[in-house]
C-alpha positions in Angstrom: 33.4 56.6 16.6 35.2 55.9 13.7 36.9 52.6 15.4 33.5 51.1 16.6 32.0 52.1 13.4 34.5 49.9 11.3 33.8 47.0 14.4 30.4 46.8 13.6 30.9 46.6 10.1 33.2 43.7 10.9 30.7 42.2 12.8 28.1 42.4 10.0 30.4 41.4 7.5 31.3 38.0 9.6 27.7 37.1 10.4 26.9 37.6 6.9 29.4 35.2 5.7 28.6 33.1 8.5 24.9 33.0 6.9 25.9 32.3 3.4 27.8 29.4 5.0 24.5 28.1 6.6 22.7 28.3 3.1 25.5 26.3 1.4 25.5 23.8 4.4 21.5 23.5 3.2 22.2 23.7 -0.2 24.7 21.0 -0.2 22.3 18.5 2.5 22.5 15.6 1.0 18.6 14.7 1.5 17.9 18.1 0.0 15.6 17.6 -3.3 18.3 18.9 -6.0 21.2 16.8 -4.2 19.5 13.2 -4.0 16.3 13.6 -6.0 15.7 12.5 -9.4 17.5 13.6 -12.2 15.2 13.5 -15.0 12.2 14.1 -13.7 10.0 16.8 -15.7 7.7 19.6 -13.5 4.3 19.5 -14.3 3.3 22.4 -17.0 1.2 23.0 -19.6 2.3 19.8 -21.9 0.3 17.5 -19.5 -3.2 19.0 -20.3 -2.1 17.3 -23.9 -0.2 14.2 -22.8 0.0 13.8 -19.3 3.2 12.0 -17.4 1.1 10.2 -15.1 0.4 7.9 -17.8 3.7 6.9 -17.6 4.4 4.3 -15.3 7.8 5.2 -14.1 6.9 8.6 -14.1 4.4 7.6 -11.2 6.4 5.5 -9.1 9.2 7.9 -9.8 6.8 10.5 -7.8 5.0 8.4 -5.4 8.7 7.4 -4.1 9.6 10.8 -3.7 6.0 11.5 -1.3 7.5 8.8 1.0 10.8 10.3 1.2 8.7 13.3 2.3 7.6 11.8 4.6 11.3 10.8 5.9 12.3 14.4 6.2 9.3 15.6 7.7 10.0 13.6 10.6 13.9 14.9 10.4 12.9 18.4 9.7 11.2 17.9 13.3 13.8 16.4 15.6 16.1 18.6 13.6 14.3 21.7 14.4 14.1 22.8 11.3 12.0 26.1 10.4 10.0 26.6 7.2 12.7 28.7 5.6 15.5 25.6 5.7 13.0 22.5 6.0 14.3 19.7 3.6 10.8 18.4 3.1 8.9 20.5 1.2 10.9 20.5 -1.9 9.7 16.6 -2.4 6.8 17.4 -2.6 5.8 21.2 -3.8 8.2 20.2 -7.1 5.5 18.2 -8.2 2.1 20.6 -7.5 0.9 19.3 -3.8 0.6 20.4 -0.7 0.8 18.6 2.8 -3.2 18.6 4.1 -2.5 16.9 6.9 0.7 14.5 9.0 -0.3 11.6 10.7 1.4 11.1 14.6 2.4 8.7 16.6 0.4 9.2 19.8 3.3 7.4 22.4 6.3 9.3 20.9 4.7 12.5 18.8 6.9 11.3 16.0 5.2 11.7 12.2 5.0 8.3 10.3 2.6 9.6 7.5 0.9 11.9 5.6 -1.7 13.6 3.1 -0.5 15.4 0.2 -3.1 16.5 -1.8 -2.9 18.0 -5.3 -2.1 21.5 -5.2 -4.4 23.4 -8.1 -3.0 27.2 -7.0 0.7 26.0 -7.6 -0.7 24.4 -10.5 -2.4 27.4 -12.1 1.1 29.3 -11.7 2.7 27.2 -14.6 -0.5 27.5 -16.4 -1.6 23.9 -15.5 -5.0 25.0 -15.8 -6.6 21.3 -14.3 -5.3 18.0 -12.4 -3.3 16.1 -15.2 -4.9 13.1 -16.3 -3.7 9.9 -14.1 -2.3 12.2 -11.1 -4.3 11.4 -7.9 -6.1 13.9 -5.9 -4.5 12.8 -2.7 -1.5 10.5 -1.8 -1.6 9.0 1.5 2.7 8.1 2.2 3.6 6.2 5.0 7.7 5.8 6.1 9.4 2.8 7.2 11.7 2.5 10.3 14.1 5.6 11.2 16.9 4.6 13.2 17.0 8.0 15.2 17.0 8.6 18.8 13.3 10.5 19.4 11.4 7.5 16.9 13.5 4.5 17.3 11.9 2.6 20.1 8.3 2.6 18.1 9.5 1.9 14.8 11.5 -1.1 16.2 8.6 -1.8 18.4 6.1 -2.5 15.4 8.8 -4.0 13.4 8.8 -6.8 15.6 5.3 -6.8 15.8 4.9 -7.5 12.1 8.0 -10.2 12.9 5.9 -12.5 15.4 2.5 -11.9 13.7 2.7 -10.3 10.3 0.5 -8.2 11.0 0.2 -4.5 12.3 -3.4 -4.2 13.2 -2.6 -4.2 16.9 -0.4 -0.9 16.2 -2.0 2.9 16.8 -0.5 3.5 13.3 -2.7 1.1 12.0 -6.2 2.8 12.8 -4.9 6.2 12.0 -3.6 5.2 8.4 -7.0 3.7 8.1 -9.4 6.4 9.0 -7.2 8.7 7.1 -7.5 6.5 4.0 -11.0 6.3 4.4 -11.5 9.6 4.7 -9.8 10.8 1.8 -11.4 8.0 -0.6 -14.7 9.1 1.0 -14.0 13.1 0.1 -12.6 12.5 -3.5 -13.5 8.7 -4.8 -11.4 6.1 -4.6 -10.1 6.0 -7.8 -8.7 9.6 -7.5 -6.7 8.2 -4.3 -3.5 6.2 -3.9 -1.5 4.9 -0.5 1.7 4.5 -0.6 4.7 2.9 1.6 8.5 1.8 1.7 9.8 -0.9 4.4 7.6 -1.1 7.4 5.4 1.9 5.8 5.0 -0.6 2.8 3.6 -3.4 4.9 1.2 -1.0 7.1 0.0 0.3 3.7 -0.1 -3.2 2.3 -2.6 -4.2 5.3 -4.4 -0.9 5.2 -5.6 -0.9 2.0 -6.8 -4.4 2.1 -8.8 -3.9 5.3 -10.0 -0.4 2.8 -10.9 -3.1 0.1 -13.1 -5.5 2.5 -15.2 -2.7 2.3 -15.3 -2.4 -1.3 -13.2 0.5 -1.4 -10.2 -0.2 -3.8 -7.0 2.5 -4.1 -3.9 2.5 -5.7 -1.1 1.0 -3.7 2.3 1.2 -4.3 4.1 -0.7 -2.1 8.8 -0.5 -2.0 10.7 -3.0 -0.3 7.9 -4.5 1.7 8.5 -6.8 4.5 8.1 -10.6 3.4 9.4 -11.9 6.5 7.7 -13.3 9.9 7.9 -15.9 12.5 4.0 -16.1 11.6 5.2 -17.0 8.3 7.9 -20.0 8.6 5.3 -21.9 11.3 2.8 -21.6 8.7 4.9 -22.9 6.1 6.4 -25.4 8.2 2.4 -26.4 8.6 1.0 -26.2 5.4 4.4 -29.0 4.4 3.6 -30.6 7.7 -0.1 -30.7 6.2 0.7 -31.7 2.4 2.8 -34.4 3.8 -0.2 -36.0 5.8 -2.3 -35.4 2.9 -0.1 -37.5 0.4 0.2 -40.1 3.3 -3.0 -40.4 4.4 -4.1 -41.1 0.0 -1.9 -43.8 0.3 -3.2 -45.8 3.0 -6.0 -48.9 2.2 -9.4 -47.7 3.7 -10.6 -48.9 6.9 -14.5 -49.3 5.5 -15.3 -51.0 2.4 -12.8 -51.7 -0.4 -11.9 -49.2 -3.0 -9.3 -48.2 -5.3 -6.5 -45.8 -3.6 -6.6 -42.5 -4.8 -3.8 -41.3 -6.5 -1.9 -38.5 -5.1 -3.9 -35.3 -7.3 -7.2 -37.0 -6.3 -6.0 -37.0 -2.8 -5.1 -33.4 -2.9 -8.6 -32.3 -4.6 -10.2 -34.4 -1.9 -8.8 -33.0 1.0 -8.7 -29.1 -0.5 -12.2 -27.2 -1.3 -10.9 -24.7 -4.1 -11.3 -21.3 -4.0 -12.9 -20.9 -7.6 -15.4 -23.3 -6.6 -16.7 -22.2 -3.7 -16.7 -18.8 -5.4 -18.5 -20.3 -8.3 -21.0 -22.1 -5.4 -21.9 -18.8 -3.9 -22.4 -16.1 -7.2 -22.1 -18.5 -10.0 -20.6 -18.7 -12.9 -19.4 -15.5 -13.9 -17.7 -14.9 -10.7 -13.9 -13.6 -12.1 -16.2 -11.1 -14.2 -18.2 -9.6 -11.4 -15.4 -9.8 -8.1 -13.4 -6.3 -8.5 -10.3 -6.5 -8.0 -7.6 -4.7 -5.6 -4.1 -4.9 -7.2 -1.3 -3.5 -5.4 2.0 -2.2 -6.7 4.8 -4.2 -5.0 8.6 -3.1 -5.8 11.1 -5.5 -4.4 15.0 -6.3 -4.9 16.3 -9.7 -4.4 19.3 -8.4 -2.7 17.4 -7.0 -0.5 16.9 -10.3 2.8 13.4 -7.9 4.2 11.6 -8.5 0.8 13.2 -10.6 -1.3 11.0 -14.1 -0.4 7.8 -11.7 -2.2 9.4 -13.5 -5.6 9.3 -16.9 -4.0 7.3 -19.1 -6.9 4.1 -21.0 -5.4 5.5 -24.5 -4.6 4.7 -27.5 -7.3 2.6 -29.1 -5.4 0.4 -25.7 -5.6 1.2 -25.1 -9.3 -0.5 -28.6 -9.9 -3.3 -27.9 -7.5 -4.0 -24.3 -9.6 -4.5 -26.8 -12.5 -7.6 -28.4 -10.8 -8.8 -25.3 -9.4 -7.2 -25.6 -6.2 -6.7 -22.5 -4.2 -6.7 -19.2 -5.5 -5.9 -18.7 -9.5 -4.1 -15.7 -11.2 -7.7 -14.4 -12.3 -8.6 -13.8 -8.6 -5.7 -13.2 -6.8 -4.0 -10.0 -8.3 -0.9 -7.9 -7.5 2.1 -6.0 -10.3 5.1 -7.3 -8.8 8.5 -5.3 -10.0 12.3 -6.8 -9.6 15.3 -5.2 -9.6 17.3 -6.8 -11.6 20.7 -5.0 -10.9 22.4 -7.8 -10.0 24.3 -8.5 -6.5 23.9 -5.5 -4.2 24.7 -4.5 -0.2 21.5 -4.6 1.6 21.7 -0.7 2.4 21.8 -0.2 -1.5 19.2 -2.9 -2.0 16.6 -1.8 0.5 16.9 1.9 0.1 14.2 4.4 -1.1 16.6 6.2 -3.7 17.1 3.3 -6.0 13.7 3.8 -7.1 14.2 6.6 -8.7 17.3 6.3 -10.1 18.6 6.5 -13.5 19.9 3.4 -14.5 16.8 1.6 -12.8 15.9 -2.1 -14.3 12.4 -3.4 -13.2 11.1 -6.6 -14.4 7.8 -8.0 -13.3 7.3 -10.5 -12.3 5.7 -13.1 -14.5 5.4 -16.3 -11.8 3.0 -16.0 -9.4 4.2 -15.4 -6.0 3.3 -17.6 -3.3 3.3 -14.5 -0.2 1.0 -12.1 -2.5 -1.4 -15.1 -3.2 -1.6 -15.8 0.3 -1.7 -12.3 1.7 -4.7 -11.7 -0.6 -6.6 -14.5 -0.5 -8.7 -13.3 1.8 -9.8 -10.5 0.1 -11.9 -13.2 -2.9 -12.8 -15.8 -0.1 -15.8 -13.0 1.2 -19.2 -11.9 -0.8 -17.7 -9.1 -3.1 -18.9 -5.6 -0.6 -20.3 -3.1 -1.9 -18.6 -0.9 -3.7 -17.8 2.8 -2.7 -17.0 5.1 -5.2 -17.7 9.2 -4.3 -16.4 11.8 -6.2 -16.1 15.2 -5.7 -15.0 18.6 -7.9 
């Protein structure tokens, strides 16, 4: 008795070391919040009801980053099989007072590419955070970018190379669940108490996302980290739109075939030949157009290092600049987005394109103060339309 006795308290002995072993292995994860998360980053408490560090712009970005990685691990947690007791996700998330509401999935592989966190007023009151800090949004819509893992590879790579051919992922089932979970979050709380946010391919889905949102006059806070910037759609267009400059320049030059008349000089020929944005705005409503056209401006966070996004800081061409002059095309006024560099210098593209250096200590953003040729065109759409109108609900 004695013999078996001291066995099983061997036993128990072992598979409680082998236990505390498991907890360090989690401890010591390196996506776990305390290993990889950031640094200085304050938990919500009572000070915010006074001065709240949502104001603070890096403060914000420094959170909404941390949502997507959420998002990351959530997917992990899941191929991993991961329980609630060692899940890796929840610490992203719950450190800052939300709660998941809802995960968006990928209908052809079951894999989770997004979700709803929503603000968390129980956790809230435990710290004695009485109400919502000012600035914090009510939900966060986070959407992930390409995981190169077995069970989710094949779709990610899939609609990265469907943004490649057409720059665009409206074609995707992502696409129409992102939306209608947008939507329906702006419609439950008001817009401006919503914000979508993305990194990599999640960054360009949410890019497209909440412009489709804003053709219908709903406009959210978008910030958007390491979007894509490049597309075979892309380089044919630009190769057209040089293609079409160069005719334009030619074509001013040549005598007239009707009646004579002084050539045009090159500006003339490029007011000619281009109807200007501001001016057929100005047509339509008048003009006090810039005054009465609400805006959607996104958040974009790119590193030049980094070959996926770097062309966002790609200046509008001269040709351009001088059109801008005469009214040509859209203007600063209309076309609106906060572009951020990293100005870090040189950097391996892993470094450059990952999610972490946005939260990072040492981080150096500039923005941007040229405008960039992508944003401008990726917008324009958005002031070449009758302004909608605008949706704006709210709810306790």
């Amino acid at each position: 008795m004695s013999k078996r006795g001291a066995e099983e308290i061997t036993k128990e002995e072992e598979q409680d070391e082998g236990a505390m072993v498991v907890v360090k292995e989690e401890e010591a994860h390196p996506y776990a919040f305390h290993v990889s998360g950031p640094r200085n980053v304050a938990k919500p408490n009572w000070r915010d009801l006074i001065n709240s560090s949502w104001k603070d712009a890096n403060y914000k970005r420094t959170v909404v980053a941390c949502f997507i990685q959420a998002v990351y691990l959530i997917e992990l947690d899941r191929q991993e099989n991961r329980t609630e007791e060692n899940a890796l996700a929840p610490k992203w998330w719950m450190t800052f007072k939300y709660k998941l509401s809802q995960t968006l999935t990928d209908e052809r592989d079951g894999s989770i590419f997004g979700a709803v966190l929503e603000w968390d007023q129980s956790a809230a009151l435990a710290d004695f955070v009485l109400i919502r800090p000012c600035g914090a949004p009510k939900a966060v819509l986070a959407l992930r970018g390409t995981l190169l893992k077995g069970p989710t590879i094949r779709r990610d790579i899939e609609d990265d190379l469907r943004f490649l051919a057409w720059e665009s992922l409206k074609g995707s089932v992502r696409f129409k669940g992102a939306f209608e979970a947008l939507k329906s979050i702006a419609e439950r709380y008001g817009s401006s108490n919503v914000c979508i946010a993305g990194h990599s391919l999640g960054a360009g889905l949410a890019l497209q996302v909440g412009k489709a949102l804003a053709k219908e006059g709903i406009y959210v806070d978008a910030h958007l980290f390491n979007p894509p910037s490049i597309s075979l759609a892309m380089s044919l267009r630009n190769i057209g739109e040089k293609a079409g400059f160069a005719w334009k320049r030619l074509k001013s030059m040549l005598p007239s075939s009707s009646e004579p008349q002084a050539a045009p000089s090159d500006d003339q020929g490029i007011k000619d030949n281009s109807l200007g944005l501001k001016n057929w705005l100005t047509h339509i409503y008048g003009e006090k157009t810039s005054v009465g056209l609400k805006k959607w401006v996104p958040h974009l966070y790119v590193n030049n290092s980094d070959y996926i996004c770097c062309h966002y800081t790609d200046p509008e061409e001269t040709e351009e600049k001088d059109a801008d002059k005469e009214n040509v095309g859209p203007t600063n006024e209309q076309v609106a987005a906060k572009l951020f560099v990293m100005s870090k210098g040189k950097q391996k593209f892993l470094e450059a394109h990952g999610l972490e250096q946005w939260w990072s200590d040492d981080l150096d953003l500039q923005l941007a103060l040229n405008k960039s040729k992508l944003v401008s065109r990726q917008l324009k759409s958005l002031y070449s339309l009758p302004a909608p109108q605008q949706v704006q609900r709210t709810q306790g």
